[in-house]
């Protein structure tokens, strides 16, 4: 992988060779894969208890050569009803934060669950949070 000007050049050399050029505007940096997290993780929201919003942090790891994972992060009430979808997209390995605004919900216990499906890795984890009015 080489950055030159406004382009990122990616090459693959095996039995047949491919070179791809990507242009996304000015390139500011290229992240070294050695710095990418290997493990998936869902952290406790902060603050907890919260009113009316909180931040949920999670890590998408490289797993076993997984470059991109399909990530779904939902919030459920105490009865198991889905009250919010915070993330529903493919994401590359890295650390992420998402804000949850519960201003239209009542006080109580809520659960947030992440499901990340990559090439060879499936990660599912649920945590509890408390909304106090």
Short mmCIF file of N, CA and C in Angstrom, two decimals:
data_model
loop_
_atom_site.label_atom_id
_atom_site.label_comp_id
_atom_site.label_asym_id
_atom_site.label_seq_id
_atom_site.Cartn_x
_atom_site.Cartn_y
_atom_site.Cartn_z
N UNK A 1 0.84 -1.15 0.00
CA UNK A 1 0.00 0.00 0.00
C UNK A 1 0.90 1.23 0.00
N UNK A 2 0.62 2.15 -0.92
CA UNK A 2 1.42 3.37 -1.03
C UNK A 2 0.49 4.55 -1.22
N UNK A 3 0.72 5.62 -0.47
CA UNK A 3 -0.02 6.86 -0.66
C UNK A 3 0.84 7.80 -1.48
N UNK A 4 0.25 8.36 -2.54
CA UNK A 4 0.96 9.31 -3.39
C UNK A 4 -0.03 10.34 -3.88
N UNK A 5 0.20 11.60 -3.54
CA UNK A 5 -0.73 12.65 -3.94
C UNK A 5 -2.08 12.44 -3.28
N UNK A 6 -3.13 12.47 -4.08
CA UNK A 6 -4.48 12.24 -3.57
C UNK A 6 -4.94 10.81 -3.78
N UNK A 7 -4.01 9.89 -3.99
CA UNK A 7 -4.38 8.52 -4.30
C UNK A 7 -3.76 7.55 -3.30
N UNK A 8 -4.45 6.45 -3.12
CA UNK A 8 -3.95 5.33 -2.35
C UNK A 8 -3.84 4.15 -3.30
N UNK A 9 -2.64 3.63 -3.48
CA UNK A 9 -2.39 2.51 -4.38
C UNK A 9 -2.26 1.24 -3.54
N UNK A 10 -3.02 0.21 -3.92
CA UNK A 10 -3.00 -1.05 -3.20
C UNK A 10 -2.66 -2.14 -4.20
N UNK A 11 -1.66 -2.95 -3.87
CA UNK A 11 -1.26 -4.02 -4.77
C UNK A 11 -1.37 -5.37 -4.12
N UNK A 12 -1.68 -6.37 -4.92
CA UNK A 12 -1.74 -7.75 -4.45
C UNK A 12 -0.94 -8.59 -5.43
N UNK A 13 0.03 -9.30 -4.92
CA UNK A 13 0.90 -10.08 -5.79
C UNK A 13 0.92 -11.52 -5.31
N UNK A 14 0.23 -12.37 -6.04
CA UNK A 14 0.21 -13.80 -5.76
C UNK A 14 0.52 -14.49 -7.08
N UNK A 15 -0.34 -15.41 -7.51
CA UNK A 15 -0.14 -16.05 -8.80
C UNK A 15 -0.50 -15.10 -9.94
N UNK A 16 -1.46 -14.23 -9.67
CA UNK A 16 -1.78 -13.16 -10.61
C UNK A 16 -1.67 -11.85 -9.84
N UNK A 17 -1.36 -10.78 -10.51
CA UNK A 17 -1.13 -9.51 -9.84
C UNK A 17 -2.26 -8.54 -10.11
N UNK A 18 -2.57 -7.72 -9.10
CA UNK A 18 -3.56 -6.66 -9.23
C UNK A 18 -3.03 -5.41 -8.55
N UNK A 19 -3.27 -4.28 -9.16
CA UNK A 19 -2.98 -3.00 -8.53
C UNK A 19 -4.23 -2.15 -8.64
N UNK A 20 -4.70 -1.66 -7.50
CA UNK A 20 -5.91 -0.85 -7.46
C UNK A 20 -5.56 0.56 -7.03
N UNK A 21 -6.25 1.55 -7.60
CA UNK A 21 -6.04 2.94 -7.23
C UNK A 21 -7.35 3.49 -6.67
N UNK A 22 -7.28 4.09 -5.47
CA UNK A 22 -8.43 4.70 -4.83
C UNK A 22 -8.18 6.19 -4.71
N UNK A 23 -9.20 6.98 -5.01
CA UNK A 23 -9.11 8.43 -4.87
C UNK A 23 -10.27 8.90 -4.00
N UNK A 24 -9.96 9.45 -2.83
CA UNK A 24 -10.98 9.92 -1.91
C UNK A 24 -10.73 11.36 -1.47
N UNK A 25 -10.00 12.12 -2.25
CA UNK A 25 -9.65 13.47 -1.82
C UNK A 25 -8.30 13.45 -1.15
N UNK A 26 -7.94 14.52 -0.48
CA UNK A 26 -6.61 14.58 0.14
C UNK A 26 -6.40 13.46 1.16
N UNK A 27 -5.30 12.77 1.03
CA UNK A 27 -4.93 11.74 2.00
C UNK A 27 -4.09 12.39 3.08
N UNK A 28 -4.43 12.11 4.32
CA UNK A 28 -3.65 12.69 5.41
C UNK A 28 -2.75 11.67 6.08
N UNK A 29 -3.15 10.39 6.07
CA UNK A 29 -2.30 9.36 6.67
C UNK A 29 -2.79 7.99 6.26
N UNK A 30 -1.94 7.01 6.47
CA UNK A 30 -2.29 5.61 6.27
C UNK A 30 -1.99 4.91 7.57
N UNK A 31 -2.99 4.21 8.13
CA UNK A 31 -2.83 3.56 9.41
C UNK A 31 -2.11 2.23 9.25
N UNK A 32 -1.11 1.99 10.07
CA UNK A 32 -0.35 0.75 10.06
C UNK A 32 -1.21 -0.35 10.67
N UNK A 33 -1.36 -1.48 9.97
CA UNK A 33 -2.17 -2.59 10.47
C UNK A 33 -1.70 -3.10 11.82
N UNK A 34 -0.43 -2.92 12.15
CA UNK A 34 0.08 -3.39 13.44
C UNK A 34 -0.57 -2.63 14.59
N UNK A 35 -1.13 -1.45 14.32
CA UNK A 35 -1.76 -0.65 15.36
C UNK A 35 -3.24 -0.95 15.50
N UNK A 36 -3.80 -1.73 14.61
CA UNK A 36 -5.21 -2.06 14.68
C UNK A 36 -5.47 -3.10 15.77
N UNK A 37 -6.58 -2.97 16.49
CA UNK A 37 -6.87 -3.94 17.56
C UNK A 37 -7.16 -5.32 16.98
N UNK A 38 -6.74 -6.35 17.70
CA UNK A 38 -6.97 -7.72 17.27
C UNK A 38 -8.27 -8.28 17.82
N UNK A 39 -8.68 -7.82 19.00
CA UNK A 39 -9.85 -8.40 19.66
C UNK A 39 -11.05 -7.47 19.60
N UNK A 40 -12.21 -8.08 19.61
CA UNK A 40 -13.48 -7.35 19.67
C UNK A 40 -13.79 -7.06 21.14
N UNK A 41 -14.46 -5.94 21.41
CA UNK A 41 -14.80 -5.60 22.78
C UNK A 41 -15.97 -4.63 22.81
N UNK A 42 -16.80 -4.76 23.81
CA UNK A 42 -17.88 -3.82 24.08
C UNK A 42 -17.65 -3.30 25.49
N UNK A 43 -17.48 -1.99 25.63
CA UNK A 43 -17.18 -1.40 26.93
C UNK A 43 -18.46 -0.94 27.61
N UNK A 44 -18.36 -0.72 28.92
CA UNK A 44 -19.49 -0.19 29.68
C UNK A 44 -19.74 1.25 29.26
N UNK A 45 -21.01 1.59 29.09
CA UNK A 45 -21.35 2.97 28.71
C UNK A 45 -20.90 3.95 29.80
N UNK A 46 -20.70 5.21 29.40
CA UNK A 46 -20.30 6.24 30.35
C UNK A 46 -21.00 7.53 30.01
N UNK A 47 -21.60 8.21 30.94
CA UNK A 47 -21.78 7.79 32.34
C UNK A 47 -22.88 6.73 32.48
N UNK A 48 -22.85 6.06 33.59
CA UNK A 48 -23.86 5.07 33.92
C UNK A 48 -24.03 5.05 35.44
N UNK A 49 -25.18 5.41 35.97
CA UNK A 49 -26.42 5.81 35.34
C UNK A 49 -26.26 7.11 34.54
N UNK A 50 -27.23 7.34 33.62
CA UNK A 50 -27.14 8.52 32.75
C UNK A 50 -28.50 9.21 32.64
N UNK A 51 -28.45 10.48 32.21
CA UNK A 51 -29.65 11.27 31.95
C UNK A 51 -29.27 12.48 31.13
N UNK A 52 -29.72 12.67 29.94
CA UNK A 52 -30.53 11.77 29.11
C UNK A 52 -29.69 11.03 28.09
N UNK A 53 -28.35 11.29 28.05
CA UNK A 53 -27.54 10.62 27.02
C UNK A 53 -26.30 10.00 27.63
N UNK A 54 -25.75 9.04 26.90
CA UNK A 54 -24.56 8.33 27.33
C UNK A 54 -23.75 7.92 26.10
N UNK A 55 -22.49 7.59 26.32
CA UNK A 55 -21.61 7.17 25.23
C UNK A 55 -21.29 5.69 25.37
N UNK A 56 -21.41 4.96 24.27
CA UNK A 56 -21.09 3.54 24.23
C UNK A 56 -19.87 3.37 23.33
N UNK A 57 -18.83 2.74 23.87
CA UNK A 57 -17.58 2.51 23.13
C UNK A 57 -17.43 1.03 22.82
N UNK A 58 -16.89 0.75 21.65
CA UNK A 58 -16.65 -0.64 21.28
C UNK A 58 -15.45 -0.71 20.34
N UNK A 59 -14.90 -1.91 20.26
CA UNK A 59 -13.73 -2.16 19.42
C UNK A 59 -14.06 -3.27 18.43
N UNK A 60 -13.78 -3.00 17.16
CA UNK A 60 -13.89 -4.02 16.13
C UNK A 60 -12.47 -4.49 15.87
N UNK A 61 -12.21 -5.75 16.15
CA UNK A 61 -10.87 -6.30 16.00
C UNK A 61 -10.63 -6.88 14.63
N UNK A 62 -9.36 -7.14 14.36
CA UNK A 62 -9.00 -7.76 13.09
C UNK A 62 -9.31 -9.24 13.11
N UNK A 63 -9.47 -9.82 14.31
CA UNK A 63 -9.82 -11.23 14.42
C UNK A 63 -8.84 -12.10 13.66
N UNK A 64 -9.36 -13.03 12.91
CA UNK A 64 -8.54 -13.92 12.10
C UNK A 64 -8.57 -13.42 10.66
N UNK A 65 -7.80 -12.39 10.40
CA UNK A 65 -7.68 -11.79 9.07
C UNK A 65 -8.98 -11.12 8.61
N UNK A 66 -9.83 -10.73 9.55
CA UNK A 66 -11.06 -10.04 9.21
C UNK A 66 -10.76 -8.57 9.00
N UNK A 67 -11.02 -8.07 7.81
CA UNK A 67 -10.75 -6.66 7.52
C UNK A 67 -11.95 -5.79 7.84
N UNK A 68 -13.14 -6.26 7.52
CA UNK A 68 -14.36 -5.48 7.74
C UNK A 68 -15.41 -6.38 8.36
N UNK A 69 -16.15 -5.85 9.32
CA UNK A 69 -17.20 -6.61 9.99
C UNK A 69 -18.53 -5.90 9.83
N UNK A 70 -19.59 -6.67 9.70
CA UNK A 70 -20.95 -6.13 9.73
C UNK A 70 -21.29 -5.94 11.20
N UNK A 71 -21.58 -4.70 11.60
CA UNK A 71 -21.79 -4.37 13.00
C UNK A 71 -23.23 -3.88 13.20
N UNK A 72 -23.90 -4.47 14.21
CA UNK A 72 -25.23 -4.03 14.61
C UNK A 72 -25.18 -3.78 16.11
N UNK A 73 -25.58 -2.57 16.52
CA UNK A 73 -25.62 -2.20 17.94
C UNK A 73 -27.03 -1.70 18.24
N UNK A 74 -27.78 -2.50 19.02
CA UNK A 74 -29.16 -2.17 19.36
C UNK A 74 -29.31 -1.94 20.85
N UNK A 75 -30.36 -1.20 21.22
CA UNK A 75 -30.71 -0.97 22.62
C UNK A 75 -32.08 -1.58 22.86
N UNK A 76 -32.22 -2.28 24.01
CA UNK A 76 -33.46 -2.97 24.35
C UNK A 76 -33.94 -2.53 25.73
N UNK A 77 -35.26 -2.53 25.93
CA UNK A 77 -35.79 -2.24 27.26
C UNK A 77 -35.78 -3.52 28.09
N UNK A 78 -36.25 -3.42 29.32
CA UNK A 78 -36.19 -4.55 30.25
C UNK A 78 -37.07 -5.72 29.79
N UNK A 79 -38.04 -5.45 28.90
CA UNK A 79 -38.91 -6.51 28.38
C UNK A 79 -38.36 -7.13 27.10
N UNK A 80 -37.19 -6.67 26.66
CA UNK A 80 -36.57 -7.22 25.46
C UNK A 80 -37.02 -6.58 24.16
N UNK A 81 -37.77 -5.48 24.24
CA UNK A 81 -38.21 -4.78 23.03
C UNK A 81 -37.10 -3.85 22.56
N UNK A 82 -36.83 -3.88 21.26
CA UNK A 82 -35.81 -3.00 20.70
C UNK A 82 -36.33 -1.57 20.72
N UNK A 83 -35.55 -0.65 21.32
CA UNK A 83 -35.97 0.75 21.40
C UNK A 83 -35.10 1.66 20.53
N UNK A 84 -33.94 1.16 20.10
CA UNK A 84 -33.07 1.98 19.24
C UNK A 84 -32.07 1.10 18.52
N UNK A 85 -31.73 1.49 17.30
CA UNK A 85 -30.61 0.92 16.56
C UNK A 85 -29.59 2.02 16.41
N UNK A 86 -28.42 1.85 17.02
CA UNK A 86 -27.39 2.87 17.01
C UNK A 86 -26.40 2.69 15.87
N UNK A 87 -26.14 1.44 15.50
CA UNK A 87 -25.21 1.14 14.41
C UNK A 87 -25.79 -0.02 13.61
N UNK A 88 -25.72 0.08 12.29
CA UNK A 88 -26.13 -1.02 11.41
C UNK A 88 -25.39 -0.85 10.09
N UNK A 89 -24.10 -1.19 10.09
CA UNK A 89 -23.29 -1.00 8.88
C UNK A 89 -22.00 -1.81 8.99
N UNK A 90 -21.30 -1.88 7.87
CA UNK A 90 -19.98 -2.51 7.87
C UNK A 90 -18.95 -1.51 8.37
N UNK A 91 -18.02 -2.00 9.20
CA UNK A 91 -16.98 -1.13 9.75
C UNK A 91 -15.64 -1.86 9.74
N UNK A 92 -14.58 -1.14 9.42
CA UNK A 92 -13.24 -1.74 9.49
C UNK A 92 -12.79 -1.83 10.95
N UNK A 93 -11.73 -2.58 11.18
CA UNK A 93 -11.18 -2.71 12.53
C UNK A 93 -10.82 -1.34 13.07
N UNK A 94 -11.09 -1.13 14.36
CA UNK A 94 -10.79 0.15 14.99
C UNK A 94 -11.61 0.34 16.25
N UNK A 95 -11.43 1.48 16.88
CA UNK A 95 -12.16 1.84 18.09
C UNK A 95 -13.25 2.84 17.73
N UNK A 96 -14.44 2.64 18.30
CA UNK A 96 -15.58 3.47 17.95
C UNK A 96 -16.32 3.93 19.19
N UNK A 97 -16.99 5.08 19.07
CA UNK A 97 -17.87 5.60 20.12
C UNK A 97 -19.16 6.06 19.46
N UNK A 98 -20.27 5.78 20.13
CA UNK A 98 -21.57 6.22 19.63
C UNK A 98 -22.36 6.80 20.79
N UNK A 99 -23.06 7.89 20.53
CA UNK A 99 -23.86 8.53 21.56
C UNK A 99 -25.29 7.98 21.51
N UNK A 100 -25.83 7.68 22.68
CA UNK A 100 -27.21 7.21 22.79
C UNK A 100 -28.02 8.28 23.50
N UNK A 101 -29.00 8.86 22.80
CA UNK A 101 -29.88 9.88 23.36
C UNK A 101 -31.19 9.21 23.75
N UNK A 102 -31.44 9.14 25.05
CA UNK A 102 -32.64 8.48 25.56
C UNK A 102 -33.66 9.49 26.08
N UNK A 103 -33.64 10.69 25.53
CA UNK A 103 -34.52 11.75 26.03
C UNK A 103 -36.00 11.43 25.86
N UNK A 104 -36.35 10.53 24.96
CA UNK A 104 -37.76 10.17 24.73
C UNK A 104 -38.15 8.87 25.43
N UNK A 105 -37.25 8.33 26.24
CA UNK A 105 -37.52 7.08 26.94
C UNK A 105 -37.71 7.34 28.43
N UNK A 106 -38.39 6.41 29.09
CA UNK A 106 -38.61 6.53 30.52
C UNK A 106 -37.46 5.96 31.33
N UNK A 107 -37.42 6.31 32.60
CA UNK A 107 -36.40 5.79 33.51
C UNK A 107 -36.46 4.27 33.54
N UNK A 108 -35.31 3.65 33.76
CA UNK A 108 -35.30 2.21 33.88
C UNK A 108 -34.00 1.59 33.44
N UNK A 109 -34.01 0.27 33.41
CA UNK A 109 -32.85 -0.52 33.00
C UNK A 109 -32.99 -0.82 31.51
N UNK A 110 -31.90 -0.61 30.79
CA UNK A 110 -31.84 -0.90 29.36
C UNK A 110 -30.61 -1.76 29.10
N UNK A 111 -30.66 -2.48 28.00
CA UNK A 111 -29.53 -3.32 27.60
C UNK A 111 -29.09 -2.91 26.20
N UNK A 112 -27.79 -2.92 25.98
CA UNK A 112 -27.28 -2.69 24.62
C UNK A 112 -26.47 -3.90 24.21
N UNK A 113 -26.67 -4.31 22.95
CA UNK A 113 -26.03 -5.53 22.45
C UNK A 113 -25.38 -5.24 21.11
N UNK A 114 -24.15 -5.72 21.00
CA UNK A 114 -23.42 -5.61 19.74
C UNK A 114 -23.32 -6.99 19.11
N UNK A 115 -23.50 -7.02 17.80
CA UNK A 115 -23.27 -8.23 17.02
C UNK A 115 -22.34 -7.81 15.88
N UNK A 116 -21.18 -8.43 15.83
CA UNK A 116 -20.20 -8.13 14.77
C UNK A 116 -19.86 -9.43 14.07
N UNK A 117 -20.13 -9.48 12.78
CA UNK A 117 -19.87 -10.68 11.97
C UNK A 117 -18.81 -10.36 10.94
N UNK A 118 -17.67 -10.99 11.09
CA UNK A 118 -16.59 -10.80 10.15
C UNK A 118 -16.36 -12.05 9.33
N UNK A 119 -15.21 -12.12 8.69
CA UNK A 119 -14.85 -13.23 7.82
C UNK A 119 -14.89 -14.56 8.57
N UNK A 120 -14.19 -14.64 9.70
CA UNK A 120 -14.14 -15.89 10.46
C UNK A 120 -14.47 -15.67 11.93
N UNK A 121 -14.96 -14.47 12.27
CA UNK A 121 -15.19 -14.13 13.67
C UNK A 121 -16.61 -13.63 13.85
N UNK A 122 -17.31 -14.18 14.84
CA UNK A 122 -18.62 -13.68 15.23
C UNK A 122 -18.52 -13.26 16.69
N UNK A 123 -18.90 -12.02 16.96
CA UNK A 123 -18.79 -11.46 18.31
C UNK A 123 -20.16 -10.95 18.72
N UNK A 124 -20.63 -11.41 19.89
CA UNK A 124 -21.90 -10.95 20.44
C UNK A 124 -21.68 -10.67 21.92
N UNK A 125 -22.08 -9.47 22.36
CA UNK A 125 -21.95 -9.13 23.77
C UNK A 125 -23.05 -8.15 24.15
N UNK A 126 -23.56 -8.31 25.38
CA UNK A 126 -24.63 -7.46 25.90
C UNK A 126 -24.21 -6.85 27.22
N UNK A 127 -24.57 -5.58 27.43
CA UNK A 127 -24.29 -4.90 28.70
C UNK A 127 -25.54 -4.17 29.16
N UNK A 128 -25.58 -3.88 30.46
CA UNK A 128 -26.72 -3.21 31.08
C UNK A 128 -26.38 -1.75 31.37
N UNK A 129 -27.39 -0.87 31.21
CA UNK A 129 -27.23 0.54 31.57
C UNK A 129 -28.51 1.03 32.22
N UNK A 130 -28.40 2.12 32.99
CA UNK A 130 -29.54 2.62 33.75
C UNK A 130 -29.80 4.08 33.39
N UNK A 131 -31.04 4.35 33.00
CA UNK A 131 -31.48 5.71 32.72
C UNK A 131 -32.24 6.21 33.94
N UNK A 132 -31.73 7.28 34.57
CA UNK A 132 -32.37 7.89 35.74
C UNK A 132 -32.86 9.28 35.38
N UNK A 133 -34.11 9.53 35.62
CA UNK A 133 -34.68 10.88 35.37
C UNK A 133 -34.70 11.68 36.64
#
